mmCIF file of N, CA, C and O in Angstrom:
data_model
loop_
_atom_site.group_PDB
_atom_site.id
_atom_site.type_symbol
_atom_site.label_atom_id
_atom_site.label_comp_id
_atom_site.label_asym_id
_atom_site.label_seq_id
_atom_site.Cartn_x
_atom_site.Cartn_y
_atom_site.Cartn_z
ATOM 1 N N MET J 1 -36.303 -79.938 -32.206
ATOM 2 C CA MET J 1 -37.043 -79.695 -30.961
ATOM 3 C C MET J 1 -36.232 -78.726 -30.071
ATOM 4 O O MET J 1 -35.038 -78.992 -29.784
ATOM 5 N N ASP J 2 -36.806 -77.613 -29.681
ATOM 6 C CA ASP J 2 -36.217 -76.664 -28.838
ATOM 7 C C ASP J 2 -36.318 -77.094 -27.415
ATOM 8 O O ASP J 2 -37.452 -77.219 -26.913
ATOM 9 N N ILE J 3 -35.254 -77.193 -26.745
ATOM 10 C CA ILE J 3 -35.212 -77.623 -25.273
ATOM 11 C C ILE J 3 -35.066 -76.363 -24.427
ATOM 12 O O ILE J 3 -35.680 -76.163 -23.448
ATOM 13 N N LEU J 4 -34.148 -75.437 -24.881
ATOM 14 C CA LEU J 4 -33.812 -74.291 -24.158
ATOM 15 C C LEU J 4 -34.598 -73.126 -24.757
ATOM 16 O O LEU J 4 -34.722 -72.994 -25.895
ATOM 17 N N ASN J 5 -35.171 -72.181 -23.869
ATOM 18 C CA ASN J 5 -35.880 -71.079 -24.403
ATOM 19 C C ASN J 5 -34.904 -70.152 -25.087
ATOM 20 O O ASN J 5 -33.687 -70.089 -24.862
ATOM 21 N N SER J 6 -35.529 -69.227 -25.867
ATOM 22 C CA SER J 6 -34.680 -68.378 -26.708
ATOM 23 C C SER J 6 -33.938 -67.324 -25.912
ATOM 24 O O SER J 6 -32.807 -66.890 -26.317
ATOM 25 N N SER J 7 -34.392 -66.913 -24.758
ATOM 26 C CA SER J 7 -33.690 -65.976 -23.974
ATOM 27 C C SER J 7 -32.354 -66.621 -23.388
ATOM 28 O O SER J 7 -31.327 -65.968 -23.341
ATOM 29 N N VAL J 8 -32.470 -67.856 -22.968
ATOM 30 C CA VAL J 8 -31.206 -68.535 -22.497
ATOM 31 C C VAL J 8 -30.228 -68.722 -23.653
ATOM 32 O O VAL J 8 -29.075 -68.356 -23.465
ATOM 33 N N LEU J 9 -30.664 -69.108 -24.782
ATOM 34 C CA LEU J 9 -29.780 -69.167 -25.949
ATOM 35 C C LEU J 9 -29.227 -67.857 -26.300
ATOM 36 O O LEU J 9 -28.085 -67.731 -26.637
ATOM 37 N N GLY J 10 -30.044 -66.802 -26.317
ATOM 38 C CA GLY J 10 -29.633 -65.451 -26.655
ATOM 39 C C GLY J 10 -28.533 -64.955 -25.769
ATOM 40 O O GLY J 10 -27.543 -64.409 -26.173
ATOM 41 N N ASN J 11 -28.750 -65.133 -24.416
ATOM 42 C CA ASN J 11 -27.742 -64.706 -23.486
ATOM 43 C C ASN J 11 -26.467 -65.459 -23.642
ATOM 44 O O ASN J 11 -25.375 -64.895 -23.603
ATOM 45 N N CYS J 12 -26.584 -66.790 -23.860
ATOM 46 C CA CYS J 12 -25.337 -67.570 -24.031
ATOM 47 C C CYS J 12 -24.623 -67.270 -25.347
ATOM 48 O O CYS J 12 -23.394 -67.332 -25.424
ATOM 49 N N HIS J 13 -25.426 -66.918 -26.355
ATOM 50 C CA HIS J 13 -24.811 -66.619 -27.643
ATOM 51 C C HIS J 13 -23.992 -65.348 -27.592
ATOM 52 O O HIS J 13 -23.026 -65.187 -28.370
ATOM 53 N N LYS J 14 -24.297 -64.425 -26.649
ATOM 54 C CA LYS J 14 -23.468 -63.269 -26.477
ATOM 55 C C LYS J 14 -22.078 -63.683 -25.965
ATOM 56 O O LYS J 14 -21.081 -63.003 -26.256
ATOM 57 N N ILE J 15 -22.023 -64.787 -25.186
ATOM 58 C CA ILE J 15 -20.766 -65.235 -24.597
ATOM 59 C C ILE J 15 -20.028 -66.127 -25.652
ATOM 60 O O ILE J 15 -18.758 -66.221 -25.598
ATOM 61 N N PHE J 16 -20.761 -66.725 -26.450
ATOM 62 C CA PHE J 16 -20.212 -67.791 -27.458
ATOM 63 C C PHE J 16 -20.617 -67.341 -28.864
ATOM 64 O O PHE J 16 -21.244 -68.110 -29.566
ATOM 65 N N PRO J 17 -20.244 -66.164 -29.352
ATOM 66 C CA PRO J 17 -20.719 -65.717 -30.679
ATOM 67 C C PRO J 17 -20.178 -66.555 -31.820
ATOM 68 O O PRO J 17 -20.696 -66.516 -32.900
ATOM 69 N N GLU J 18 -19.064 -67.343 -31.527
ATOM 70 C CA GLU J 18 -18.463 -68.126 -32.668
ATOM 71 C C GLU J 18 -19.270 -69.404 -32.901
ATOM 72 O O GLU J 18 -19.009 -70.082 -33.931
ATOM 73 N N LEU J 19 -20.268 -69.723 -32.056
ATOM 74 C CA LEU J 19 -21.037 -70.930 -32.253
ATOM 75 C C LEU J 19 -22.396 -70.534 -32.889
ATOM 76 O O LEU J 19 -22.916 -69.464 -32.606
ATOM 77 N N THR J 20 -22.867 -71.493 -33.708
ATOM 78 C CA THR J 20 -24.257 -71.340 -34.156
ATOM 79 C C THR J 20 -25.204 -71.636 -33.003
ATOM 80 O O THR J 20 -24.765 -72.236 -32.049
ATOM 81 N N LYS J 21 -26.438 -71.216 -33.090
ATOM 82 C CA LYS J 21 -27.358 -71.486 -31.981
ATOM 83 C C LYS J 21 -27.593 -73.012 -31.861
ATOM 84 O O LYS J 21 -27.760 -73.464 -30.716
ATOM 85 N N TRP J 22 -27.490 -73.747 -32.969
ATOM 86 C CA TRP J 22 -27.639 -75.205 -32.865
ATOM 87 C C TRP J 22 -26.479 -75.810 -32.152
ATOM 88 O O TRP J 22 -26.652 -76.569 -31.164
ATOM 89 N N GLN J 23 -25.217 -75.396 -32.454
ATOM 90 C CA GLN J 23 -24.039 -75.886 -31.738
ATOM 91 C C GLN J 23 -24.121 -75.528 -30.222
ATOM 92 O O GLN J 23 -23.827 -76.320 -29.369
ATOM 93 N N LEU J 24 -24.548 -74.248 -29.972
ATOM 94 C CA LEU J 24 -24.563 -73.819 -28.621
ATOM 95 C C LEU J 24 -25.581 -74.613 -27.790
ATOM 96 O O LEU J 24 -25.282 -74.947 -26.670
ATOM 97 N N GLU J 25 -26.753 -74.920 -28.335
ATOM 98 C CA GLU J 25 -27.720 -75.632 -27.568
ATOM 99 C C GLU J 25 -27.173 -77.055 -27.245
ATOM 100 O O GLU J 25 -27.319 -77.526 -26.129
ATOM 101 N N ILE J 26 -26.539 -77.724 -28.203
ATOM 102 C CA ILE J 26 -25.974 -79.039 -27.939
ATOM 103 C C ILE J 26 -24.844 -78.915 -26.876
ATOM 104 O O ILE J 26 -24.775 -79.695 -25.965
ATOM 105 N N ILE J 27 -23.946 -77.895 -26.996
ATOM 106 C CA ILE J 27 -22.904 -77.728 -26.012
ATOM 107 C C ILE J 27 -23.425 -77.388 -24.626
ATOM 108 O O ILE J 27 -22.916 -77.856 -23.586
ATOM 109 N N ILE J 28 -24.451 -76.580 -24.544
ATOM 110 C CA ILE J 28 -25.061 -76.292 -23.230
ATOM 111 C C ILE J 28 -25.575 -77.601 -22.551
ATOM 112 O O ILE J 28 -25.348 -77.822 -21.422
ATOM 113 N N LEU J 29 -26.308 -78.414 -23.339
ATOM 114 C CA LEU J 29 -26.849 -79.607 -22.820
ATOM 115 C C LEU J 29 -25.692 -80.550 -22.421
ATOM 116 O O LEU J 29 -25.726 -81.187 -21.325
ATOM 117 N N PHE J 30 -24.711 -80.694 -23.276
ATOM 118 C CA PHE J 30 -23.579 -81.541 -22.984
ATOM 119 C C PHE J 30 -22.827 -81.044 -21.707
ATOM 120 O O PHE J 30 -22.402 -81.850 -20.861
ATOM 121 N N SER J 31 -22.632 -79.746 -21.679
ATOM 122 C CA SER J 31 -21.890 -79.178 -20.504
ATOM 123 C C SER J 31 -22.669 -79.259 -19.206
ATOM 124 O O SER J 31 -22.146 -79.141 -18.150
ATOM 125 N N SER J 32 -24.012 -79.426 -19.375
ATOM 126 C CA SER J 32 -24.777 -79.659 -18.178
ATOM 127 C C SER J 32 -24.734 -81.087 -17.654
ATOM 128 O O SER J 32 -25.336 -81.420 -16.660
ATOM 129 N N GLY J 33 -23.989 -81.916 -18.337
ATOM 130 C CA GLY J 33 -23.804 -83.281 -17.883
ATOM 131 C C GLY J 33 -24.485 -84.384 -18.637
ATOM 132 O O GLY J 33 -24.368 -85.613 -18.296
ATOM 133 N N LEU J 34 -25.245 -84.024 -19.648
ATOM 134 C CA LEU J 34 -26.002 -84.999 -20.470
ATOM 135 C C LEU J 34 -24.959 -85.698 -21.394
ATOM 136 O O LEU J 34 -24.066 -85.121 -21.928
ATOM 137 N N SER J 35 -25.228 -87.011 -21.589
ATOM 138 C CA SER J 35 -24.416 -87.705 -22.586
ATOM 139 C C SER J 35 -24.924 -87.412 -23.981
ATOM 140 O O SER J 35 -25.971 -86.933 -24.184
ATOM 141 N N GLN J 36 -24.129 -87.814 -25.019
ATOM 142 C CA GLN J 36 -24.526 -87.618 -26.382
ATOM 143 C C GLN J 36 -25.831 -88.350 -26.673
ATOM 144 O O GLN J 36 -26.726 -87.853 -27.314
ATOM 145 N N GLY J 37 -25.943 -89.563 -26.100
ATOM 146 C CA GLY J 37 -27.194 -90.335 -26.345
ATOM 147 C C GLY J 37 -28.366 -89.717 -25.687
ATOM 148 O O GLY J 37 -29.482 -89.686 -26.264
ATOM 149 N N GLU J 38 -28.197 -89.178 -24.503
ATOM 150 C CA GLU J 38 -29.293 -88.461 -23.832
ATOM 151 C C GLU J 38 -29.745 -87.216 -24.551
ATOM 152 O O GLU J 38 -30.965 -86.949 -24.659
ATOM 153 N N ILE J 39 -28.768 -86.490 -25.080
ATOM 154 C CA ILE J 39 -29.073 -85.314 -25.852
ATOM 155 C C ILE J 39 -29.863 -85.654 -27.104
ATOM 156 O O ILE J 39 -30.854 -85.072 -27.493
ATOM 157 N N ALA J 40 -29.406 -86.672 -27.795
ATOM 158 C CA ALA J 40 -30.044 -87.157 -28.995
ATOM 159 C C ALA J 40 -31.501 -87.540 -28.721
ATOM 160 O O ALA J 40 -32.446 -87.170 -29.468
ATOM 161 N N LYS J 41 -31.707 -88.295 -27.622
ATOM 162 C CA LYS J 41 -33.117 -88.696 -27.297
ATOM 163 C C LYS J 41 -33.877 -87.468 -26.900
ATOM 164 O O LYS J 41 -35.095 -87.353 -27.329
ATOM 165 N N LEU J 42 -33.412 -86.618 -26.107
ATOM 166 C CA LEU J 42 -34.118 -85.417 -25.677
ATOM 167 C C LEU J 42 -34.538 -84.467 -26.847
ATOM 168 O O LEU J 42 -35.706 -84.049 -26.859
ATOM 169 N N LYS J 43 -33.609 -84.374 -27.830
ATOM 170 C CA LYS J 43 -33.928 -83.461 -28.944
ATOM 171 C C LYS J 43 -34.540 -84.166 -30.117
ATOM 172 O O LYS J 43 -34.862 -83.567 -31.108
ATOM 173 N N GLN J 44 -34.680 -85.544 -29.967
ATOM 174 C CA GLN J 44 -35.211 -86.344 -31.027
ATOM 175 C C GLN J 44 -34.417 -86.248 -32.292
ATOM 176 O O GLN J 44 -35.031 -85.966 -33.415
ATOM 177 N N ILE J 45 -33.117 -86.380 -32.152
ATOM 178 C CA ILE J 45 -32.220 -86.335 -33.275
ATOM 179 C C ILE J 45 -31.250 -87.509 -33.136
ATOM 180 O O ILE J 45 -31.305 -88.235 -32.177
ATOM 181 N N SER J 46 -30.462 -87.733 -34.167
ATOM 182 C CA SER J 46 -29.537 -88.862 -34.158
ATOM 183 C C SER J 46 -28.386 -88.535 -33.305
ATOM 184 O O SER J 46 -27.989 -87.380 -33.094
ATOM 185 N N LYS J 47 -27.742 -89.550 -32.746
ATOM 186 C CA LYS J 47 -26.546 -89.367 -31.960
ATOM 187 C C LYS J 47 -25.424 -88.801 -32.867
ATOM 188 O O LYS J 47 -24.564 -88.046 -32.360
ATOM 189 N N GLN J 48 -25.412 -89.166 -34.126
ATOM 190 C CA GLN J 48 -24.446 -88.652 -35.080
ATOM 191 C C GLN J 48 -24.562 -87.134 -35.240
ATOM 192 O O GLN J 48 -23.545 -86.424 -35.356
ATOM 193 N N ALA J 49 -25.826 -86.573 -35.179
ATOM 194 C CA ALA J 49 -26.000 -85.175 -35.316
ATOM 195 C C ALA J 49 -25.382 -84.471 -34.051
ATOM 196 O O ALA J 49 -24.776 -83.407 -34.153
ATOM 197 N N VAL J 50 -25.595 -85.087 -32.897
ATOM 198 C CA VAL J 50 -25.064 -84.515 -31.665
ATOM 199 C C VAL J 50 -23.507 -84.570 -31.771
ATOM 200 O O VAL J 50 -22.833 -83.602 -31.468
ATOM 201 N N SER J 51 -23.024 -85.722 -32.126
ATOM 202 C CA SER J 51 -21.576 -85.890 -32.254
ATOM 203 C C SER J 51 -20.927 -84.802 -33.303
ATOM 204 O O SER J 51 -19.890 -84.271 -32.958
ATOM 205 N N LYS J 52 -21.653 -84.585 -34.332
ATOM 206 C CA LYS J 52 -21.210 -83.645 -35.387
ATOM 207 C C LYS J 52 -21.096 -82.227 -34.781
ATOM 208 O O LYS J 52 -20.097 -81.556 -34.891
ATOM 209 N N ALA J 53 -22.178 -81.828 -34.015
ATOM 210 C CA ALA J 53 -22.135 -80.499 -33.369
ATOM 211 C C ALA J 53 -21.061 -80.376 -32.349
ATOM 212 O O ALA J 53 -20.316 -79.313 -32.314
ATOM 213 N N LEU J 54 -20.836 -81.390 -31.559
ATOM 214 C CA LEU J 54 -19.732 -81.370 -30.533
ATOM 215 C C LEU J 54 -18.336 -81.355 -31.245
ATOM 216 O O LEU J 54 -17.427 -80.653 -30.793
ATOM 217 N N ASN J 55 -18.181 -82.066 -32.260
ATOM 218 C CA ASN J 55 -16.870 -82.134 -33.038
ATOM 219 C C ASN J 55 -16.601 -80.806 -33.661
ATOM 220 O O ASN J 55 -15.414 -80.355 -33.773
ATOM 221 N N GLU J 56 -17.627 -80.122 -34.147
ATOM 222 C CA GLU J 56 -17.437 -78.808 -34.715
ATOM 223 C C GLU J 56 -16.992 -77.850 -33.615
ATOM 224 O O GLU J 56 -16.096 -77.012 -33.807
ATOM 225 N N GLY J 57 -17.560 -77.931 -32.443
ATOM 226 C CA GLY J 57 -17.121 -77.166 -31.345
ATOM 227 C C GLY J 57 -15.712 -77.409 -30.917
ATOM 228 O O GLY J 57 -14.915 -76.517 -30.604
ATOM 229 N N LYS J 58 -15.377 -78.740 -30.899
ATOM 230 C CA LYS J 58 -13.946 -79.140 -30.647
ATOM 231 C C LYS J 58 -12.964 -78.437 -31.610
ATOM 232 O O LYS J 58 -11.971 -77.959 -31.178
ATOM 233 N N LYS J 59 -13.333 -78.396 -32.911
ATOM 234 C CA LYS J 59 -12.487 -77.736 -33.855
ATOM 235 C C LYS J 59 -12.390 -76.248 -33.614
ATOM 236 O O LYS J 59 -11.321 -75.636 -33.665
ATOM 237 N N ILE J 60 -13.553 -75.577 -33.324
ATOM 238 C CA ILE J 60 -13.562 -74.171 -33.104
ATOM 239 C C ILE J 60 -12.622 -73.785 -31.943
ATOM 240 O O ILE J 60 -11.923 -72.754 -32.061
ATOM 241 N N TYR J 61 -12.638 -74.614 -30.894
ATOM 242 C CA TYR J 61 -11.810 -74.274 -29.705
ATOM 243 C C TYR J 61 -10.478 -74.944 -29.729
ATOM 244 O O TYR J 61 -9.729 -74.831 -28.779
ATOM 245 N N HIS J 62 -10.107 -75.595 -30.804
ATOM 246 C CA HIS J 62 -8.880 -76.259 -30.992
ATOM 247 C C HIS J 62 -8.544 -77.202 -29.813
ATOM 248 O O HIS J 62 -7.483 -77.156 -29.184
ATOM 249 N N LEU J 63 -9.476 -78.087 -29.507
ATOM 250 C CA LEU J 63 -9.385 -78.978 -28.375
ATOM 251 C C LEU J 63 -8.969 -80.403 -28.830
ATOM 252 O O LEU J 63 -9.251 -80.752 -30.051
ATOM 253 N N ASP J 64 -8.358 -81.166 -27.961
ATOM 254 C CA ASP J 64 -7.933 -82.547 -28.269
ATOM 255 C C ASP J 64 -9.122 -83.509 -28.223
ATOM 256 O O ASP J 64 -9.078 -84.538 -28.882
ATOM 257 N N ASN J 65 -10.107 -83.194 -27.370
ATOM 258 C CA ASN J 65 -11.305 -84.155 -27.258
ATOM 259 C C ASN J 65 -12.514 -83.355 -26.950
ATOM 260 O O ASN J 65 -12.475 -82.228 -26.506
ATOM 261 N N VAL J 66 -13.624 -84.034 -27.224
ATOM 262 C CA VAL J 66 -14.976 -83.443 -27.028
ATOM 263 C C VAL J 66 -15.216 -83.111 -25.561
ATOM 264 O O VAL J 66 -15.895 -82.069 -25.291
ATOM 265 N N GLU J 67 -14.743 -83.935 -24.722
ATOM 266 C CA GLU J 67 -14.981 -83.715 -23.265
ATOM 267 C C GLU J 67 -14.474 -82.352 -22.769
ATOM 268 O O GLU J 67 -15.071 -81.797 -21.911
ATOM 269 N N SER J 68 -13.475 -81.806 -23.374
ATOM 270 C CA SER J 68 -12.905 -80.547 -22.984
ATOM 271 C C SER J 68 -13.861 -79.409 -23.216
ATOM 272 O O SER J 68 -13.609 -78.299 -22.667
ATOM 273 N N ILE J 69 -14.779 -79.624 -24.088
ATOM 274 C CA ILE J 69 -15.769 -78.562 -24.372
ATOM 275 C C ILE J 69 -16.492 -78.172 -23.082
ATOM 276 O O ILE J 69 -16.763 -76.943 -22.886
ATOM 277 N N ARG J 70 -16.690 -79.127 -22.244
ATOM 278 C CA ARG J 70 -17.396 -78.782 -20.933
ATOM 279 C C ARG J 70 -16.526 -77.773 -20.175
ATOM 280 O O ARG J 70 -17.076 -76.817 -19.590
ATOM 281 N N TYR J 71 -15.235 -77.911 -20.116
ATOM 282 C CA TYR J 71 -14.409 -77.035 -19.438
ATOM 283 C C TYR J 71 -14.340 -75.658 -20.033
ATOM 284 O O TYR J 71 -14.408 -74.636 -19.300
ATOM 285 N N VAL J 72 -14.318 -75.557 -21.376
ATOM 286 C CA VAL J 72 -14.309 -74.244 -22.013
ATOM 287 C C VAL J 72 -15.661 -73.545 -21.691
ATOM 288 O O VAL J 72 -15.645 -72.359 -21.410
ATOM 289 N N PHE J 73 -16.756 -74.242 -21.803
ATOM 290 C CA PHE J 73 -18.022 -73.699 -21.521
ATOM 291 C C PHE J 73 -18.117 -73.133 -20.105
ATOM 292 O O PHE J 73 -18.488 -72.009 -19.878
ATOM 293 N N ILE J 74 -17.772 -73.991 -19.169
ATOM 294 C CA ILE J 74 -17.881 -73.521 -17.787
ATOM 295 C C ILE J 74 -16.978 -72.427 -17.449
ATOM 296 O O ILE J 74 -17.330 -71.482 -16.774
ATOM 297 N N ALA J 75 -15.748 -72.507 -17.942
ATOM 298 C CA ALA J 75 -14.721 -71.456 -17.631
ATOM 299 C C ALA J 75 -15.252 -70.078 -18.248
ATOM 300 O O ALA J 75 -15.181 -69.082 -17.521
ATOM 301 N N ARG J 76 -15.734 -70.109 -19.473
ATOM 302 C CA ARG J 76 -16.171 -68.848 -20.060
ATOM 303 C C ARG J 76 -17.416 -68.315 -19.348
ATOM 304 O O ARG J 76 -17.545 -67.088 -19.190
ATOM 305 N N ARG J 77 -18.309 -69.108 -18.949
ATOM 306 C CA ARG J 77 -19.480 -68.719 -18.221
ATOM 307 C C ARG J 77 -19.072 -68.102 -16.917
ATOM 308 O O ARG J 77 -19.633 -67.050 -16.461
ATOM 309 N N LEU J 78 -18.143 -68.691 -16.187
ATOM 310 C CA LEU J 78 -17.693 -68.179 -14.856
ATOM 311 C C LEU J 78 -17.048 -66.804 -15.104
ATOM 312 O O LEU J 78 -17.269 -65.860 -14.259
ATOM 313 N N VAL J 79 -16.218 -66.634 -16.148
ATOM 314 C CA VAL J 79 -15.598 -65.312 -16.347
ATOM 315 C C VAL J 79 -16.700 -64.298 -16.640
ATOM 316 O O VAL J 79 -16.666 -63.160 -16.112
ATOM 317 N N PHE J 80 -17.609 -64.620 -17.415
ATOM 318 C CA PHE J 80 -18.751 -63.700 -17.808
ATOM 319 C C PHE J 80 -19.535 -63.350 -16.517
ATOM 320 O O PHE J 80 -19.735 -62.146 -16.328
ATOM 321 N N ILE J 81 -19.813 -64.316 -15.693
ATOM 322 C CA ILE J 81 -20.557 -63.988 -14.480
ATOM 323 C C ILE J 81 -19.807 -63.088 -13.474
ATOM 324 O O ILE J 81 -20.332 -62.171 -12.948
ATOM 325 N N SER J 82 -18.453 -63.311 -13.466
ATOM 326 C CA SER J 82 -17.641 -62.503 -12.566
ATOM 327 C C SER J 82 -17.503 -61.022 -13.051
ATOM 328 O O SER J 82 -17.222 -60.124 -12.297
ATOM 329 N N LEU J 83 -17.725 -60.810 -14.401
ATOM 330 C CA LEU J 83 -17.596 -59.488 -14.960
ATOM 331 C C LEU J 83 -18.872 -58.726 -14.892
ATOM 332 O O LEU J 83 -18.880 -57.473 -15.040
ATOM 333 N N VAL J 84 -19.995 -59.407 -14.629
ATOM 334 C CA VAL J 84 -21.265 -58.736 -14.616
ATOM 335 C C VAL J 84 -21.617 -58.135 -13.288
ATOM 336 O O VAL J 84 -21.211 -58.374 -12.330
#
């Protein structure tokens, strides 16, 4: 189930080209403050699928925990906004 429209994902994918669109959508929702359970319910997928996407992001960014993904996401978005 697509929650975010394709233009939002496309714009964010320019900032996060190392992520798949699937990973990016999960990370956007997670960084917006939703829990893994809330994301799973919203997207009608398993919590394990959400956890897998977040753990893949954690590995990509060499983070110690999934929660840190929120900080990476917010920091990179702020840098991008300040450059535009």
